[in-house]
Coordinates of C-alpha atoms in Angstrom, one line a residue:
Chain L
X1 CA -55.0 -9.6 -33.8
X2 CA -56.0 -6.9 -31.0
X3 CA -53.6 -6.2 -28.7
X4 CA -55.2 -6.8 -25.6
X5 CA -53.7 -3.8 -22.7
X6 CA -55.5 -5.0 -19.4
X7 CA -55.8 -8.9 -18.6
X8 CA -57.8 -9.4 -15.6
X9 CA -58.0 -13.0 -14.4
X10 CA -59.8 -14.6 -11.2
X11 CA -59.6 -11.3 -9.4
X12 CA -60.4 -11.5 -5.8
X13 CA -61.3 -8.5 -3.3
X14 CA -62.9 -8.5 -0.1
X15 CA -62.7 -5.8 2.6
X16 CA -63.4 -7.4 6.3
X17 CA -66.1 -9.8 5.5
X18 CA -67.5 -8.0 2.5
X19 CA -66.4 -9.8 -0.4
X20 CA -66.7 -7.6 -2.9
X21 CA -65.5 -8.5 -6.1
X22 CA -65.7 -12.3 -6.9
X23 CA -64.0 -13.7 -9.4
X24 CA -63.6 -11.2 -12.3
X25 CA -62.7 -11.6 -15.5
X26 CA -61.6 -8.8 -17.8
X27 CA -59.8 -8.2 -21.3
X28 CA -59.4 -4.8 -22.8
X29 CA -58.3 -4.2 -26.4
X30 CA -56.3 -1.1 -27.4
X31 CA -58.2 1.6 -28.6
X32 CA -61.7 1.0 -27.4
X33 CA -63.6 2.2 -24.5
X34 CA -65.0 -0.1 -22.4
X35 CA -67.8 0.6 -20.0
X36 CA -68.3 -1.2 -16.5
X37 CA -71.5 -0.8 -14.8
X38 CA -72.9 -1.6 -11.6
X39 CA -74.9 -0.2 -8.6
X40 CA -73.0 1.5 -6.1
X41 CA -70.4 -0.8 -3.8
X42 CA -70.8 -3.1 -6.5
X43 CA -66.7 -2.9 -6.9
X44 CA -66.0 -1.0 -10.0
X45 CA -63.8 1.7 -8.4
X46 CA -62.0 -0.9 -6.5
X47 CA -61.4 -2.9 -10.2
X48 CA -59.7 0.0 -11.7
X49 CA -58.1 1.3 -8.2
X50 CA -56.6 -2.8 -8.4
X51 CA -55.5 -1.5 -12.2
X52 CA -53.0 1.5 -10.8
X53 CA -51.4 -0.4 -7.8
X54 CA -53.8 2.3 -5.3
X55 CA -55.1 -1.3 -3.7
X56 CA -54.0 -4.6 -3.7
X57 CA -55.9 -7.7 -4.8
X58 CA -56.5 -11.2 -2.5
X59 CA -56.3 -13.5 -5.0
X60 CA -55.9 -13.4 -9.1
X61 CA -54.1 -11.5 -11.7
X62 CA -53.9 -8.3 -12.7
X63 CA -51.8 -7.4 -15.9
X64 CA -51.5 -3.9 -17.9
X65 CA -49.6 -2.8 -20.7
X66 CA -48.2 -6.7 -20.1
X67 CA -47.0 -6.4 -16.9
X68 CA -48.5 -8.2 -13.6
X69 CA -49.4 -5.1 -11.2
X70 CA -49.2 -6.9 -7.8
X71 CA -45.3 -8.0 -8.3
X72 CA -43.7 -4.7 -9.2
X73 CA -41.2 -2.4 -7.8
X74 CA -42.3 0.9 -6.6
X75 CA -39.9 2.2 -9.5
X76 CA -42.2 -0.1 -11.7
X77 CA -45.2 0.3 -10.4
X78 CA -44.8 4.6 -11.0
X79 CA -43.3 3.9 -14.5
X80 CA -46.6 2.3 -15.3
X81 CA -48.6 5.1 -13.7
X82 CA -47.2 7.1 -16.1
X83 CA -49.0 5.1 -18.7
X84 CA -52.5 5.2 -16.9
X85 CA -54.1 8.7 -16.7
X86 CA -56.5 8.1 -13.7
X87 CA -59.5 10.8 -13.5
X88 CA -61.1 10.5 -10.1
X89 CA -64.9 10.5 -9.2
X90 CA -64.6 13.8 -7.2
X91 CA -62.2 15.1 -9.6
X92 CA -59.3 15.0 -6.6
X93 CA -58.0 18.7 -8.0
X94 CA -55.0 19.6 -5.4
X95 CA -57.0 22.7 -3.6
X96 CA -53.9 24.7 -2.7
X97 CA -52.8 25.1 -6.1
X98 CA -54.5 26.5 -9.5
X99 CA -55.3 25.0 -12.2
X100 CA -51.8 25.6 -14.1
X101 CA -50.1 24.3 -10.7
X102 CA -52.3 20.9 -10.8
X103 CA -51.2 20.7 -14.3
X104 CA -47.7 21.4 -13.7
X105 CA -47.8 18.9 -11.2
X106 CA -47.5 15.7 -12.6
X107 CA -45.3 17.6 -15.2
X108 CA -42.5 18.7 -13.3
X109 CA -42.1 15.5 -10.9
X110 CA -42.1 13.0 -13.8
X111 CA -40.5 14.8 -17.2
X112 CA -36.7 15.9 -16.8
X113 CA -35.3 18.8 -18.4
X114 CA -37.8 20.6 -19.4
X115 CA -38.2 24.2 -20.2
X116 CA -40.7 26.7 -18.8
X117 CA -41.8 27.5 -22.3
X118 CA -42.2 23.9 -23.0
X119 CA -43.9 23.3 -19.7
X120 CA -46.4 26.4 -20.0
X121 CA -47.1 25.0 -24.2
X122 CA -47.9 21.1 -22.7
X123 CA -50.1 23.2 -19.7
X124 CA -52.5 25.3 -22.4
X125 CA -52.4 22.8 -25.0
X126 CA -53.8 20.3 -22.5
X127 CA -56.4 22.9 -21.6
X128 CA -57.4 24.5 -24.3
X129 CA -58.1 19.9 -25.3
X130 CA -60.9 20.5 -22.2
X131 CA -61.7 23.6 -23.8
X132 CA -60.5 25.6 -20.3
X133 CA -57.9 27.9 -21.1
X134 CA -59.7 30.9 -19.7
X135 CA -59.2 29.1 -16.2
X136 CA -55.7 28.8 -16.1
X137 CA -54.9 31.1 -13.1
X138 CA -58.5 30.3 -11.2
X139 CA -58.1 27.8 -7.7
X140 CA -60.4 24.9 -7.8
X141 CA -62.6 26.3 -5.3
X142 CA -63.8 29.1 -8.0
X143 CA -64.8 26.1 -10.5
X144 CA -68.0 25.2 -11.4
X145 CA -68.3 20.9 -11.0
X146 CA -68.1 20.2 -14.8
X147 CA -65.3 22.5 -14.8
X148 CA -63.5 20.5 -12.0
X149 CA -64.0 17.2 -13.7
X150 CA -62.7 18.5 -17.5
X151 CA -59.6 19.9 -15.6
X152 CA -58.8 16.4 -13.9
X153 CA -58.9 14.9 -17.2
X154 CA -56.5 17.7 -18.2
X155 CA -54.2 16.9 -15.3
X156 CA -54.1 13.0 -16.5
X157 CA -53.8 14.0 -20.5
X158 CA -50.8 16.1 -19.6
X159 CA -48.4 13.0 -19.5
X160 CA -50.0 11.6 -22.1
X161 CA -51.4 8.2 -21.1
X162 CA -52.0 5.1 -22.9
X163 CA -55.2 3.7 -20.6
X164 CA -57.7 6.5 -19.4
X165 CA -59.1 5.2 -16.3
X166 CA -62.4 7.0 -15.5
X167 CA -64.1 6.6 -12.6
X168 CA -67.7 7.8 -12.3
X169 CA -67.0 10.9 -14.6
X170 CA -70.7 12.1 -14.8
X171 CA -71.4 11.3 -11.1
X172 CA -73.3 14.8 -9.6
X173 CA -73.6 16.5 -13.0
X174 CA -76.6 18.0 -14.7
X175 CA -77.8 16.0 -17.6
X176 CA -76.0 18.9 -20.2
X177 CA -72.6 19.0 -18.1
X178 CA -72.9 15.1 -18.6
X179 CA -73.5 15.1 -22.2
X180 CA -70.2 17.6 -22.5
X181 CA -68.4 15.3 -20.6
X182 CA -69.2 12.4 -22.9
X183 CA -68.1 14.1 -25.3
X184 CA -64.8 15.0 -24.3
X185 CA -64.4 11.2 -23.3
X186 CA -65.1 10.7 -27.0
X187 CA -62.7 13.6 -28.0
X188 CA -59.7 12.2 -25.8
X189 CA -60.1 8.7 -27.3
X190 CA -59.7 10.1 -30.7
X191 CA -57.0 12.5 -30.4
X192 CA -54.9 10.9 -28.0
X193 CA -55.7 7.1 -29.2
X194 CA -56.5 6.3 -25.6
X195 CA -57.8 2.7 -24.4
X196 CA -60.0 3.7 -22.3
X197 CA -62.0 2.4 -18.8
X198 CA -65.5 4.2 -18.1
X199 CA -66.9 3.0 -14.5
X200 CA -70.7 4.6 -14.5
X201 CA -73.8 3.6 -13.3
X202 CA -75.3 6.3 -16.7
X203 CA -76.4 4.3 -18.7
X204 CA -76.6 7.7 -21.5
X205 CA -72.9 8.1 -20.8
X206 CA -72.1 3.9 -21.2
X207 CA -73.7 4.6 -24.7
X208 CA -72.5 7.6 -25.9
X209 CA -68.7 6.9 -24.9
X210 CA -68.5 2.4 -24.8
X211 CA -68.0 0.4 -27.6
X212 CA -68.5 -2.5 -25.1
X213 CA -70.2 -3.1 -21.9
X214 CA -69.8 -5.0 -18.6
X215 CA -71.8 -5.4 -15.7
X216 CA -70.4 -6.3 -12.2
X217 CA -73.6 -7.9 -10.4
X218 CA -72.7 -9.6 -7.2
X219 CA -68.8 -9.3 -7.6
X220 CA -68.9 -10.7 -11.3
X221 CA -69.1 -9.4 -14.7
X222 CA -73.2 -10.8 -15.1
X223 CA -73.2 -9.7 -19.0
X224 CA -70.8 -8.3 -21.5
X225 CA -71.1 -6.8 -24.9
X226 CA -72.3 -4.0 -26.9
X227 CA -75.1 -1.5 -25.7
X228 CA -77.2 -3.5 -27.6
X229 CA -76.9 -6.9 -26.9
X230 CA -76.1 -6.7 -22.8
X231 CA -79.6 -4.3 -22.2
X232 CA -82.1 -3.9 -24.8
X233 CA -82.6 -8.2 -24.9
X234 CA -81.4 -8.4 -21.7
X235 CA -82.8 -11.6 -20.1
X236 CA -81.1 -10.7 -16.5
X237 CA -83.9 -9.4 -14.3
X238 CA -80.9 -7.3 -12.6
X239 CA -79.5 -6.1 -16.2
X240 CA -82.8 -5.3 -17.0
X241 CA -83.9 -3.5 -14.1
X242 CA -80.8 -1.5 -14.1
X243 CA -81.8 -0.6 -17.7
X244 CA -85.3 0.3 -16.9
X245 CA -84.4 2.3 -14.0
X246 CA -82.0 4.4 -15.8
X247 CA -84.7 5.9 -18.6
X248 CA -87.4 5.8 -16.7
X249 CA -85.7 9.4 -15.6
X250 CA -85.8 10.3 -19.1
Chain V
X1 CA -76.1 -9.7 26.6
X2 CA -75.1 -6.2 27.7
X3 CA -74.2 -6.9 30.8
X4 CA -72.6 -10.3 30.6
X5 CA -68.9 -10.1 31.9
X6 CA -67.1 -12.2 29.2
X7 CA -68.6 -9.6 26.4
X8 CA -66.8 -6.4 29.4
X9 CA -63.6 -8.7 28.6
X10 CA -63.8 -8.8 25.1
X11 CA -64.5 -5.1 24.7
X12 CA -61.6 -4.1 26.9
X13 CA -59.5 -6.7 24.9
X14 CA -60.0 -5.1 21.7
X15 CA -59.7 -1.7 23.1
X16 CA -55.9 -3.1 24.4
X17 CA -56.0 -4.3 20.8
X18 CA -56.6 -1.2 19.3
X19 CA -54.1 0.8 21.2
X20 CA -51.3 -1.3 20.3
X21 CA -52.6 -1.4 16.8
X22 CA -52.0 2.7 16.9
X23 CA -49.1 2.4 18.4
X24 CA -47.3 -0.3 15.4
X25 CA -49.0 2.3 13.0
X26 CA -47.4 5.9 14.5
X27 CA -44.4 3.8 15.3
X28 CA -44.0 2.8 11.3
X29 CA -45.7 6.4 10.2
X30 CA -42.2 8.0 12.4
X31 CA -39.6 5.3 10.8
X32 CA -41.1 6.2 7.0
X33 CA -40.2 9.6 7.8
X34 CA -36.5 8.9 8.8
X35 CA -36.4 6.4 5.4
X36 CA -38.0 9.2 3.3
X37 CA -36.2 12.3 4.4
X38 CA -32.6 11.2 3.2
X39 CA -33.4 10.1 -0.5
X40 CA -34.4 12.5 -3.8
X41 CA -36.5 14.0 -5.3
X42 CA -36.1 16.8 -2.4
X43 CA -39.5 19.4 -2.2
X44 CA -37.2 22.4 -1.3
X45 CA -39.8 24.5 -2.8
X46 CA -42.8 23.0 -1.2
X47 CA -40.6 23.2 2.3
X48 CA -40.2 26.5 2.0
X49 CA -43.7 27.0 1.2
X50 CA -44.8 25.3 4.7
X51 CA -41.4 27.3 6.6
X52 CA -43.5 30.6 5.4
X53 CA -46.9 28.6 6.4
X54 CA -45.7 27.9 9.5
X55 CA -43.7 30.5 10.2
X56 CA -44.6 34.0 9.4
X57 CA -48.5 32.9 9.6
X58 CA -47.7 32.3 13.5
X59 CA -46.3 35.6 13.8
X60 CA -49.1 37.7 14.9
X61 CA -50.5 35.4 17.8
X62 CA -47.3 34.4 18.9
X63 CA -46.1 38.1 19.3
X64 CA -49.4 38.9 21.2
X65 CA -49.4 35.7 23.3
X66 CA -45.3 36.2 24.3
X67 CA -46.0 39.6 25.4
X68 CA -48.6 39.1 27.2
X69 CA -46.8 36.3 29.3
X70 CA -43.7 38.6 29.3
X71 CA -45.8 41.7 31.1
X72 CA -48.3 39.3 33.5
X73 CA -45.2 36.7 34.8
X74 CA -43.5 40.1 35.3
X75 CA -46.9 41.2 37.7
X76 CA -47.1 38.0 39.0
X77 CA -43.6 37.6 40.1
X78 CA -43.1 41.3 41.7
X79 CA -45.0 40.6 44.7
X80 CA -43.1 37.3 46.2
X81 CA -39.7 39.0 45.4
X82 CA -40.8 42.3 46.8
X83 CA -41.3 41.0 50.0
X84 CA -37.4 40.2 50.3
X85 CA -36.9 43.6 48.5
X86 CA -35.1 41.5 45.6
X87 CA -37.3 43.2 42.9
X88 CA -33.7 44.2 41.0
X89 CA -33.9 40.4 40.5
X90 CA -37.0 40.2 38.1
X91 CA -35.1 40.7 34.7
X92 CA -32.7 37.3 35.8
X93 CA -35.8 35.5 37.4
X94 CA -37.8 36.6 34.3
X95 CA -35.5 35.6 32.0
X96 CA -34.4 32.2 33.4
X97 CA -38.1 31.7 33.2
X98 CA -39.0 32.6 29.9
X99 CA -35.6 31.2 28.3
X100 CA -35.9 27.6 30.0
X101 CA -39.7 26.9 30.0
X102 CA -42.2 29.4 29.2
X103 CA -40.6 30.7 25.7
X104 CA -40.3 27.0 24.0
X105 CA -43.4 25.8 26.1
X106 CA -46.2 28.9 25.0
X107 CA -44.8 29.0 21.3
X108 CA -45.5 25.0 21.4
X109 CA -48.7 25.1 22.8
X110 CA -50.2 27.8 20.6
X111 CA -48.0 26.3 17.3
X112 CA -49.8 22.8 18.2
X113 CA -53.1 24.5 18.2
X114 CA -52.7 26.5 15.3
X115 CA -50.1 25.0 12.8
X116 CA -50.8 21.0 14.6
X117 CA -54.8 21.2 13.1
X118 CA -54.0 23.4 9.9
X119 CA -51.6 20.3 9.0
X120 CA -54.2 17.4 10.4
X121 CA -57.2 19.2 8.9
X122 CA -55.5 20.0 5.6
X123 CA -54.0 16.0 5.0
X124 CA -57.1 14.4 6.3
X125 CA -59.2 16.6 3.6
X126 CA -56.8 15.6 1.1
X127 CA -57.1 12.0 2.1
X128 CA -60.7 11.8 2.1
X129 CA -61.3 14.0 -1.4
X130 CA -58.2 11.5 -3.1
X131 CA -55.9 14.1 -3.5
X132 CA -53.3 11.8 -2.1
X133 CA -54.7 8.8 -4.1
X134 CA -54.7 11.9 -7.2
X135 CA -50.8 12.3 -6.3
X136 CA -50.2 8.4 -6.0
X137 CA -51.1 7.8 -9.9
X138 CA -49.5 10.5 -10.9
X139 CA -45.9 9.0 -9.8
X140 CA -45.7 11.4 -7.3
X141 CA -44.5 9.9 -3.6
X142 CA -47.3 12.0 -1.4
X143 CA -46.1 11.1 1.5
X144 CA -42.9 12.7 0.5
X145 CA -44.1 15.7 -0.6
X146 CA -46.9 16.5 2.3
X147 CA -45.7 14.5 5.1
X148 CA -41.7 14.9 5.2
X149 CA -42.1 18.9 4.3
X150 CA -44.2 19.4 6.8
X151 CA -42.5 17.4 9.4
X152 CA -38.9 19.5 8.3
X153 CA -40.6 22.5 8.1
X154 CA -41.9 22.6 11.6
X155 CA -38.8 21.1 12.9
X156 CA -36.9 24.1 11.5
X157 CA -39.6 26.6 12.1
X158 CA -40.6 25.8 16.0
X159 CA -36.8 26.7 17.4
X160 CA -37.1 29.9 15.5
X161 CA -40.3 30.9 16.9
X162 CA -39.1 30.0 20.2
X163 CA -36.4 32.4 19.8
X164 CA -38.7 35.2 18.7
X165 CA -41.3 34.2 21.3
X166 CA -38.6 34.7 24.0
X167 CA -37.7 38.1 22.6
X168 CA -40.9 39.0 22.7
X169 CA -41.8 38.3 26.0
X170 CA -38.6 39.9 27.4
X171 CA -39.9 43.4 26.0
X172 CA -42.9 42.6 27.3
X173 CA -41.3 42.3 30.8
X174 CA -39.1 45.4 30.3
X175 CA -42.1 47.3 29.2
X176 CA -43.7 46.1 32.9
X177 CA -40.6 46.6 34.6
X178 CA -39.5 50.0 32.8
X179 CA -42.9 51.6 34.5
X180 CA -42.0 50.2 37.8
X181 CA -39.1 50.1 38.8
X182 CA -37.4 52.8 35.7
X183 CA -34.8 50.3 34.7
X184 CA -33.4 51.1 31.4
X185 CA -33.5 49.0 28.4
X186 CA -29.3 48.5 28.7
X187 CA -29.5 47.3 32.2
X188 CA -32.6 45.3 31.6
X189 CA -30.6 43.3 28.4
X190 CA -27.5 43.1 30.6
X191 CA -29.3 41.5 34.1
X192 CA -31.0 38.9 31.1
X193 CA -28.1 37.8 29.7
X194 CA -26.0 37.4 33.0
X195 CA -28.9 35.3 33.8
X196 CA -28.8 32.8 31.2
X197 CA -26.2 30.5 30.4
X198 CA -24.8 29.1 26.9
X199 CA -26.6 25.4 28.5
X200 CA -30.2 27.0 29.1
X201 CA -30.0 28.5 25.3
X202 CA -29.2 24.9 24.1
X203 CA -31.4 23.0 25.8
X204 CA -34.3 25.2 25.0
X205 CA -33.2 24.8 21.2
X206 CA -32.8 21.6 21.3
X207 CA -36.1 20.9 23.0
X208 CA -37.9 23.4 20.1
X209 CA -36.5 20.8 17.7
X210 CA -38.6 17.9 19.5
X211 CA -41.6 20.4 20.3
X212 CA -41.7 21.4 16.1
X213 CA -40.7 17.4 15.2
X214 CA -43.7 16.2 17.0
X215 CA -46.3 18.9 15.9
X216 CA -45.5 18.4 12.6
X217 CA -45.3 14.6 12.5
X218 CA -48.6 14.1 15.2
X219 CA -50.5 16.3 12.6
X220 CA -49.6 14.4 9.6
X221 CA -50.1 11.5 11.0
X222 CA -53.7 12.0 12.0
X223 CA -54.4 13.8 8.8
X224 CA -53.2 10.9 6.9
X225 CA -55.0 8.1 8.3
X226 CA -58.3 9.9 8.9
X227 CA -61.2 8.0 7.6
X228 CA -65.3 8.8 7.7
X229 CA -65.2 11.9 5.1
X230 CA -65.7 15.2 6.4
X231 CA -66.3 14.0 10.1
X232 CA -62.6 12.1 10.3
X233 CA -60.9 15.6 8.8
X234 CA -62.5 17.6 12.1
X235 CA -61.7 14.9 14.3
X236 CA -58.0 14.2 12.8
X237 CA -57.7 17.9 12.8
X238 CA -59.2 17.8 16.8
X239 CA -56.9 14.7 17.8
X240 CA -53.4 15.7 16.5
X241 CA -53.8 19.4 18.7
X242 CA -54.8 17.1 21.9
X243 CA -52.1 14.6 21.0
X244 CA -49.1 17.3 20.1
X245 CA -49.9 19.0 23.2
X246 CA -50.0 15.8 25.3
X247 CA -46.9 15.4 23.9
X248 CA -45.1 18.3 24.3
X249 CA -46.0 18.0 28.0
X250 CA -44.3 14.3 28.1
X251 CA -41.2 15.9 26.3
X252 CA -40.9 19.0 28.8
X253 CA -40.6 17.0 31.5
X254 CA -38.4 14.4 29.8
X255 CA -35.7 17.8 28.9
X256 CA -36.1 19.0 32.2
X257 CA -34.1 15.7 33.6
X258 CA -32.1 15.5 30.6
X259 CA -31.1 19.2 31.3
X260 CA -30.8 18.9 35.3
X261 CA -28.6 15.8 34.8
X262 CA -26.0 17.9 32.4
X263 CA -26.2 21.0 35.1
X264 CA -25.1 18.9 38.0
X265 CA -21.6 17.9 35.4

């Protein structure tokens, strides 16, 4: 049987009067990269921001790697980050440091006892993964925007996560940047036998990286399955729209 | 409707509201800090990086500004004592002056202006591009490493200044009173310190700790809970240099009682 990694049951968010997500209901199985789509403020970011303990639901359950996210410690809840490698929609590099200081980061706060020759292997190992070596000693600010995003990813990889938690990873890219992007998505499952959560509204990226869709409409998962089954017989006129929308750029 | 006077009521309640509201919220922001700065993991690296921020990047404009006050309070001052032909007082009036008020006072004003917005600008950026969300995930306590560094780092850093500040301004005053009245540098140094005492030293120190405290911890504060993207970074940035400064008024006049009360002992 699958292990499953993230149990999402009855989840509840609102912010004010905006309810926002509804009810959700989620499992993922380890190893496979699951897509959620929706239109912007539909709630996805808020789903996975729920996941790492970065907001807290109203009402439901949230558990990952088995453990219930809303009743932890702080000590818990950090141990558990260490598991989930979050890579943020603006890519959230720290812009006072360069890239080997974002990578050393994480590094130096979380793994004891370690040496600079070990730290500077995990740092260019971890880049050359995003195929960035050459940038080690740039600043963020001298990055092209693909750049920025393969280097967040880098910054999560570094620890060496279970979950990858991706939010909006080809948001503000040019169609080829995208498709590289994909790609490493593809390339970090396999290698580092990540489970792994892709929030889009790309529908080219929620084929080329998901083995299994979802799509939040109205603070609910509306459909779920493969690319297959949730759009191309899609009898939701929203599904379907969001579908037709999507390759009508193409 | 607009003008109806139970909608005037409600709008000043929630104003009232609001105020208390931000008053809970810097009240807990200020008791985080005392629970944070006592327990590991200690940033000593990423506090010395701020000291050197704060610091030696305040250098230039705090040199130019306390000379400038040193050589124009000098000017100013000449005149009233001339007319009692007590100009031979101006180093002791100068440098009660400068040690007591002007010294800790111009080096907090100009330190809330330029270190106070570097610190809100700089947080409330990082808030709004995740950064701080960024350092959350990663395990990392941010509020550890951005707020309580900063916060120690212009607690340390502030006194300093004020001693360099008041250095400063007493060459400046030599240099106007040198062309003058051709007092020497010796007798210039000796009429200063005969001036001040050891209590007008500490209390000035003492009061630097507040000033630097209260930059650092208004700046951080309004950086971290800015909001509304790139327009809540220029108006954290905007509103922790009004606040400091407001501030650092309050606190002058709350040392000068506290200091008059210990005089009259």
């Amino acid at each position: 049987m699958v292990e499953t990694v993230v149990k999402v049951r009855n989840l509840v968010k609102s912010f004010g009067e905006l309810d926002v997500l509804k009810g959700v209901d989620l499992d993922l199985y380890k190893g496979e990269n699951l897509v959620v789509l929706g239109k912007s403020g539909s709630g996805k970011s808020v789903l996975i921001k729920i996941m790492v303990g970065l907001l807290t639901q109203d009402e439901g359950s949230v558990k990952v790697l088995g453990k219930e996210v809303k009743g932890l410690s702080q000590r818990e809840l950090n141990e558990l980050r260490l598991k989930i490698g979050f890579s943020f929609q603006a890519s959230a590099l720290y812009d006072s440091m360069t890239v080997r200081e974002n990578l050393e980061f994480p590094l130096v706060r979380n793994v004891k006892n370690l040496s600079k020759a070990d730290k500077d292997k995990l740092v260019e190992d971890v880049l050359d993964s995003v195929g960035l070596l050459g940038t080690i000693n740039q600043m963020p600010s001298e990055l092209s925007g693909g750049q920025r995003k393969r280097i967040g990813i880098a910054r999560t990889l570094i620890l060496k996560p279970e979950i990858m938690l991706y939010d909006e990873p080809t948001a503000g890219l040019d169609p080829i940047t995208c498709m590289d992007i994909n790609n490493l998505i593809n390339q970090v499952n396999e290698k580092y036998k990540t489970t792994s959560i892709i929030i889009t509204h790309d529908l080219t990226c929620a084929k080329v990286t998901g083995d299994r869709m979802a799509v939040l409409l109205d603070g609910v998962f509306g459909a779920k399955g493969k690319f297959e089954e949730v759009f191309e017989h899609a009898q939701d006129g929203r599904v379907k729209s969001f579908y037709d929308y999507n390759f009508i750029k193409q | 409707m607009a003008g109806d006077p139970s909608n005037k009521d409600k709008i000043i309640g929630k104003r009232i509201d609001k105020f208390f509201i931000g008053l809970e919220s810097a009240f807990k922001f200020v008791k985080r800090f005392f629970q944070e700065v006592w327990f590991p993991p200690y940033e000593f690296k990423e506090v010395i990086r701020q000291c050197y921020q704060i610091g030696w990047n305040s250098l230039p404009l705090i040199s130019l500004t306390g000379f400038i006050v040193g050589v124009v309070f000098t000017n100013q001052s000449r005149p009233s004592l001339a007319e009692f032909g007590a100009t031979s007082w101006l180093p002791a009036l100068i440098s009660i002056a400068v040690v007591r008020a002007m010294g800790p006072l111009v080096t907090a004003l100009i330190a809330a202006g330029k270190v106070g917005s570097s610190i809100g600008a700089e947080i409330g950026s990082m808030k709004v591009t995740e950064q701080i969300d960024a350092m959350e995930v990663s395990a990392t306590n941010p509020f550890k490493f951005l707020v309580v560094t900063r916060v120690l780092a212009s607690t340390f850093m502030i006194p300093i200044l004020v001693l360099y500040t008041d250095f400063v301004a007493l060459l400046g005053a030599f240099t106007n009173v040198h062309f003058n009245e051709l007092v020497s540098l010796s007798t210039f140094f000796v009429q200063v310190f005969d001036a001040i005492s050891f209590l007008d030293v500490t209390s000035s120190m003492v009061k630097s700790l507040f000033f630097g405290f209260t930059i650092g911890i208004v700046g951080c504060y309004k950086g971290y809970n800015s909001t509304k993207g790139t327009e809540g970074v220029g108006k954290a940035a905007n509103s922790a240099v009004v606040m400091a400064m407001f501030l650092i008024f309050i606190e002058e006049l709350l040392s000068l009682q506290v200091t008059n009360f210990f005089r009259q002992l």
